[in-house]
């Protein structure tokens, strides 16, 4: 038996197997070994050897806020200035959409002008839908906003909308300017590139901490975090869009005698308008993604509702607010997409009409707004949607969950126990048991085998950082949670992807489901999962799997679809049965693509892990989360970097692995 | 009576790659093609000398990658030459500051591009008015001017269309109108018709000739199509591997190709399209019969002469008889007989 096995395995296979076996033994007996050698440091990195990076960062922040000064003004003046600049438009938007304009404070406050009525807002979005595309879109966004009113989410939704309305222009403008700078000056580009890459892998929470520290708890901090989070894709999109303006167009601009400024604003930016609008859409979607997270540092609105009900474990309310975020996201997404794709030539006929006819929607909107404002004093229903006509589905969801819990308790519990004891816990024990010195050796070894000594050194340095900051155990917990989730997501996602690549009907259904999964804000996954499985690793894993499933499916489907049909025909011609075709030809050839999907799955899983800290995991995410609640900048950043480094190591390993597979199959490298 | 030179370039080099300038001066400004390649550089333009005279159509012709686009961009300093001198109306163009270049381009140069380079977000009218807008002309004035040139290229009625709603030929008409809106002295056209279908291309060439008959611009026209070159050119410069091999009238190119490379180009060209009456007429002067213009191409008068069945007098610009032409000479050209035998030059 053993001989047959070893005959079938190649030499590298044997090598990896023995490394794994050795690691397993070390892991299982690490305690005994350390006791026998009387070397506790083997399993626990001694606190005395730790870097004091955490404290250094924290005291640097302290210094920034208390003492730093740029001559004319201090650092605190600067943060106050920024806060003020953001606060003003935000208060205006909030007054228009939600609170109304009031004079005086507290009890004496007198409403000067009420907020814009729900009727007018619905009319506005309908008009925008019709303007940017057609009546279909108008109906969709109209229904979405009416939904918000009917299901009692209006007030919160308007607060959220106000913050989106402020965050998006700041994000777009900032991204645009940075992108332009990167286009114009090579050194800016060189500087920005690694920062943007890092920002994509650092969990958002990590930079919530310094923001919280500098700007305090409140909507301004939340807005700043949202802007920083949503800006990077705009920077990339802008730089790319400007670079892809045809060289002849640029030459034309120079021949027409454009000054550099005219070149930028009259030629480059407008002719890449549609590409830039894709960036705007990204900024909107990312801002909405941030809604719940931002509420941790002071944003109100729907995000706060979700977070609060999650903490109360009030599933119904949480789900309702979560769905409201999704509804808002869909409406804004479709609207901004339609705006990006809108063809200007459709409106040509307008140009020569009378002023009143030229802007029918704007004028109608002003009329409706004024009418509902005046009418609102007589008939309050015009101003705000009456509570008596609101529905709530909260009770329904709660009952549903209770029913499921009562009727299927045993089955759910059995599933949970089975997976926990059979899979999750053994993996966890194995990974956590690995003594850190050996862990470093193995990581460097893998790096060396895959990509030579450079990759080995990089992996060693990054994992060394984690160890040196005393985060080894927590990092391994992260790797474990991420690992099991990715394995399960792959086990589900790849077959589904392959199946949908081979069956066009399934493909259509699957892509609708995947699209929906991807538009949901990550928090929404937590609510039903926690309801059914309560807090803990298992719930976290399910939520991560749901969130990270999409790329596994997508890449597998794409990989199988893009196999050269001639190879399939060759397989059929040489007499392969369908199943052989799948195992011998389709899967191996799609493997590099599937690995890229795996890469994406890991990235998403890592970013979701931080969020699952809310349901009581004990990994790096929890570390970041605790730092947030304590406003401990150093701790949060260091843990954030640790997560980013895990992501970078995984990314480099898988990318070089996929590259080697490609070379082995002689496939050309594709841009992804 | 020499026609004044409008634009000239002397010993212009353009090498792409790092350290091109140092390399060039290290080689006393005369590296060979092989030396350039060995240094890892690309010799896009090598030692080009041309003089474009006022009011002429100067065609630069060569195969793909021969450096035509690079040369024409050097002439307008869209690409900075690695070495060499540029003179516009006798002034050193390479000494002009970037501010001065903006002024020169705004008022003296116009350019038409192979892929039209229209701005997708502007209408036809706005595209054509764009160069004037950049100069700061106010809206009503620039729209009047733009409508004028739109009329000129036959696009009236399409002012409010967007580029993507037009056919290729129409788009290039917009490109032409736009380059004419500033009334440039020098007109650069970089393969303006190469992206068009053959039929449309022909129509656009006619259109181009019609415009030039009205406007008398100084033109630098790029093409890789020899047929197009001989149809339009007063003079042709043939480029190969970045160097100019020969500059001559179409006729001279056919009669006296400088190298085998040029000869290969000219071989497949029907002589009647290129040769003028002057080059095949007999010196014997006769008076009777319909008078034939000495500068007309054989193609255009062949039928007349053959139909008449006799010798016809040939006259110069001043309508003075300078020779005669008969059926035999024409048929000789048409069937590709010996040229040099009857050529007078
Ligand atoms: N920016 C550049 N960098 C490097 N090499 C270039 C650059 N631009 C042009 N070249 C090279 O210079 C040579 C001449 O190019 P150019 O575009 O002038 O040719 P062309 O005659 O216009 O050809 P085509 O008919 O294809 O337009 C080519 O070998 C080209 O690859
Ligand atoms: Mg070219």
Coordinates of C-alpha atoms in Angstrom, one line a residue, chain A residues 292-534:
Chain A
X292 CA -22.4 50.0 8.3
X293 CA -18.7 50.1 9.1
X294 CA -18.8 53.9 9.2
X295 CA -21.5 53.8 11.8
X296 CA -19.0 52.3 14.2
X297 CA -17.3 55.7 14.3
X298 CA -20.4 57.8 14.3
X299 CA -22.4 57.7 11.2
X300 CA -26.1 57.5 11.7
X301 CA -28.8 56.2 9.4
X302 CA -29.3 52.8 8.0
X303 CA -25.8 51.6 8.9
X304 CA -26.3 52.5 12.6
X305 CA -29.7 50.7 12.6
X306 CA -28.1 47.5 11.3
X307 CA -25.2 47.7 13.7
X308 CA -27.5 48.5 16.7
X309 CA -29.8 45.7 16.0
X310 CA -26.9 43.3 15.4
X311 CA -25.7 44.2 18.9
X312 CA -29.1 43.6 20.3
X313 CA -29.4 40.5 18.2
X314 CA -32.7 42.0 16.9
X315 CA -32.7 40.1 13.6
X316 CA -35.9 41.5 12.2
X317 CA -34.9 45.2 12.5
X318 CA -31.4 44.4 11.3
X319 CA -32.5 42.6 8.3
X320 CA -35.0 45.3 7.4
X321 CA -32.3 48.1 7.6
X322 CA -29.9 45.8 5.8
X323 CA -32.4 45.3 2.9
X324 CA -33.0 49.0 2.8
X325 CA -29.3 49.5 2.3
X326 CA -29.4 47.0 -0.6
X327 CA -32.4 48.8 -2.1
X328 CA -30.7 52.1 -1.9
X329 CA -27.5 50.6 -3.4
X330 CA -29.4 49.1 -6.3
X331 CA -31.2 52.4 -7.0
X332 CA -28.0 54.4 -6.9
X333 CA -26.0 51.8 -8.8
X334 CA -28.5 51.7 -11.7
X335 CA -28.9 55.4 -11.8
X336 CA -25.2 56.1 -12.0
X337 CA -24.6 53.4 -14.5
X338 CA -27.4 54.8 -16.7
X339 CA -25.8 58.2 -16.3
X340 CA -22.5 56.8 -17.5
X341 CA -23.9 55.1 -20.5
X342 CA -26.3 57.9 -21.4
X343 CA -25.9 58.9 -25.0
X344 CA -25.7 62.6 -25.4
X345 CA -27.1 62.7 -28.9
X346 CA -30.6 61.6 -27.7
X347 CA -31.1 65.1 -26.3
X348 CA -30.0 67.0 -29.4
X349 CA -33.6 68.0 -30.3
X350 CA -33.8 70.0 -27.1
X351 CA -31.2 72.6 -28.0
X352 CA -33.3 75.1 -29.8
X353 CA -36.5 74.9 -27.7
X354 CA -37.8 77.5 -25.4
X355 CA -36.1 77.7 -22.0
X356 CA -39.2 76.3 -20.3
X357 CA -39.4 73.3 -22.6
X358 CA -35.8 72.7 -22.4
X359 CA -35.7 71.6 -18.8
X360 CA -39.1 70.1 -18.2
X361 CA -38.1 67.8 -15.4
X362 CA -36.2 70.4 -13.5
X363 CA -39.1 72.8 -13.6
X364 CA -41.6 70.1 -12.7
X365 CA -39.5 69.1 -9.8
X366 CA -39.3 72.6 -8.5
X367 CA -43.1 72.8 -8.8
X368 CA -43.7 69.5 -7.1
X369 CA -41.2 70.4 -4.3
X370 CA -42.9 73.7 -3.7
X371 CA -46.4 72.2 -3.9
X372 CA -45.6 69.4 -1.4
X373 CA -43.9 71.9 0.9
X374 CA -46.9 74.2 1.0
X375 CA -49.4 71.4 0.8
X376 CA -47.5 69.7 3.6
X377 CA -48.7 72.3 6.1
X378 CA -52.3 71.3 5.3
X379 CA -51.9 67.6 4.6
X380 CA -48.9 66.2 6.5
X381 CA -49.0 63.1 4.4
X382 CA -47.4 65.1 1.6
X383 CA -44.5 66.0 3.8
X384 CA -43.7 62.8 5.5
X385 CA -45.0 59.3 4.9
X386 CA -47.4 58.5 7.8
X387 CA -46.5 55.9 10.3
X388 CA -49.9 54.4 10.2
X389 CA -49.4 53.3 6.6
X390 CA -46.0 51.8 7.2
X391 CA -45.3 48.1 7.2
X392 CA -42.8 46.2 9.1
X393 CA -41.5 42.7 8.2
X394 CA -39.4 42.5 11.3
X395 CA -41.9 40.3 13.2
X396 CA -42.2 38.1 10.2
X397 CA -38.4 37.5 10.0
X398 CA -38.2 36.9 13.7
X399 CA -41.0 34.3 13.5
X400 CA -39.4 32.7 10.6
X401 CA -36.1 32.3 12.3
X402 CA -37.8 31.2 15.5
X403 CA -39.7 28.5 13.5
X404 CA -36.6 27.4 11.8
X405 CA -34.8 27.2 15.1
X406 CA -37.6 25.3 16.7
X407 CA -38.3 22.9 13.9
X408 CA -34.8 22.3 12.6
X409 CA -32.8 22.9 15.7
X410 CA -31.4 19.3 15.8
X411 CA -30.5 19.2 12.1
X412 CA -28.8 22.6 12.2
X413 CA -27.0 21.7 15.4
X414 CA -25.9 18.4 14.0
X415 CA -24.5 20.1 10.9
X416 CA -22.7 22.6 13.0
X417 CA -21.2 20.0 15.3
X418 CA -20.3 17.8 12.4
X419 CA -18.4 20.5 10.6
X420 CA -16.9 21.9 13.8
X421 CA -15.5 18.7 15.2
X422 CA -14.8 17.1 11.9
X423 CA -13.2 19.9 10.1
X424 CA -12.9 23.3 11.7
X425 CA -11.4 22.3 15.1
X426 CA -8.8 19.9 13.8
X427 CA -7.5 22.5 11.3
X428 CA -7.5 25.1 14.0
X429 CA -5.6 22.9 16.4
X430 CA -3.1 22.0 13.7
X431 CA -2.4 25.5 12.6
X432 CA -2.2 27.1 16.1
X433 CA 0.0 24.2 17.3
X434 CA 2.7 24.9 14.7
X435 CA 5.7 26.4 16.6
X436 CA 6.4 29.8 15.2
X437 CA 10.1 29.2 14.3
X438 CA 9.1 26.2 12.2
X439 CA 6.2 28.2 10.7
X440 CA 8.7 30.8 9.5
X441 CA 10.8 28.1 8.0
X442 CA 7.9 26.5 6.1
X443 CA 6.6 29.8 4.8
X444 CA 10.1 30.7 3.5
X445 CA 10.5 27.2 2.0
X446 CA 7.3 27.4 0.1
X447 CA 8.3 30.9 -1.2
X448 CA 11.6 29.5 -2.3
X449 CA 10.1 26.5 -4.1
X450 CA 7.6 28.7 -5.9
X451 CA 9.5 31.8 -6.8
X452 CA 13.1 31.6 -5.8
X453 CA 14.9 33.4 -3.0
X454 CA 13.3 36.8 -3.6
X455 CA 9.9 35.5 -2.8
X456 CA 11.3 33.5 0.1
X457 CA 12.9 36.6 1.6
X458 CA 9.7 38.6 1.1
X459 CA 7.6 36.0 2.8
X460 CA 10.0 35.7 5.6
X461 CA 10.1 39.4 6.2
X462 CA 6.4 39.8 6.2
X463 CA 5.7 36.8 8.4
X464 CA 8.6 37.9 10.6
X465 CA 6.8 41.2 11.1
X466 CA 3.8 39.3 12.4
X467 CA 5.8 37.2 14.7
X468 CA 7.9 40.1 16.0
X469 CA 4.8 41.9 17.0
X470 CA 3.5 39.0 19.0
X471 CA 0.7 38.2 16.7
X472 CA 1.6 34.7 15.6
X473 CA -1.3 32.8 17.3
X474 CA -3.8 35.4 16.2
X475 CA -2.5 35.3 12.7
X476 CA -2.8 31.6 12.6
X477 CA -6.3 31.8 13.8
X478 CA -7.0 34.2 10.9
X479 CA -5.3 31.8 8.5
X480 CA -7.4 29.0 9.9
X481 CA -10.8 30.8 9.6
X482 CA -9.8 32.1 6.2
X483 CA -8.5 28.8 5.1
X484 CA -11.5 26.7 6.0
X485 CA -13.9 29.3 4.6
X486 CA -11.9 29.4 1.3
X487 CA -11.8 25.6 1.1
X488 CA -15.6 25.4 1.6
X489 CA -16.2 28.3 -0.8
X490 CA -14.0 26.6 -3.4
X491 CA -15.7 23.2 -2.9
X492 CA -19.0 24.8 -3.5
X493 CA -18.0 27.5 -6.0
X494 CA -15.8 25.7 -8.5
X495 CA -18.3 22.9 -9.3
X496 CA -21.1 25.5 -9.6
X497 CA -18.9 27.6 -11.9
X498 CA -17.9 24.6 -14.0
X499 CA -21.5 23.5 -14.3
X500 CA -22.7 26.9 -15.3
X501 CA -19.9 27.2 -17.9
X502 CA -21.2 24.0 -19.5
X503 CA -24.9 24.8 -19.2
X504 CA -26.2 28.1 -20.4
X505 CA -29.5 28.0 -18.6
X506 CA -27.7 27.4 -15.3
X507 CA -25.3 30.1 -16.2
X508 CA -28.0 32.7 -16.4
X509 CA -29.5 31.7 -13.0
X510 CA -26.1 31.5 -11.3
X511 CA -25.0 34.9 -12.6
X512 CA -28.1 36.6 -11.2
X513 CA -27.4 35.0 -7.8
X514 CA -23.8 35.9 -7.9
X515 CA -24.5 39.5 -8.9
X516 CA -26.9 39.8 -6.0
X517 CA -24.5 38.3 -3.5
X518 CA -21.9 40.9 -4.7
X519 CA -24.1 43.9 -4.2
X520 CA -25.1 43.1 -0.7
X521 CA -23.1 44.9 1.9
X522 CA -20.9 42.4 3.7
X523 CA -22.7 42.9 7.1
X524 CA -26.0 41.7 5.8
X525 CA -24.6 38.1 5.7
X526 CA -24.0 38.1 9.3
X527 CA -27.6 38.7 10.4
X528 CA -29.3 35.5 9.3
X529 CA -26.3 33.4 10.0
X530 CA -26.0 34.6 13.6
X531 CA -29.7 34.1 14.0
X532 CA -29.5 30.5 13.0
X533 CA -26.1 29.5 14.4
X534 CA -25.4 32.1 17.1

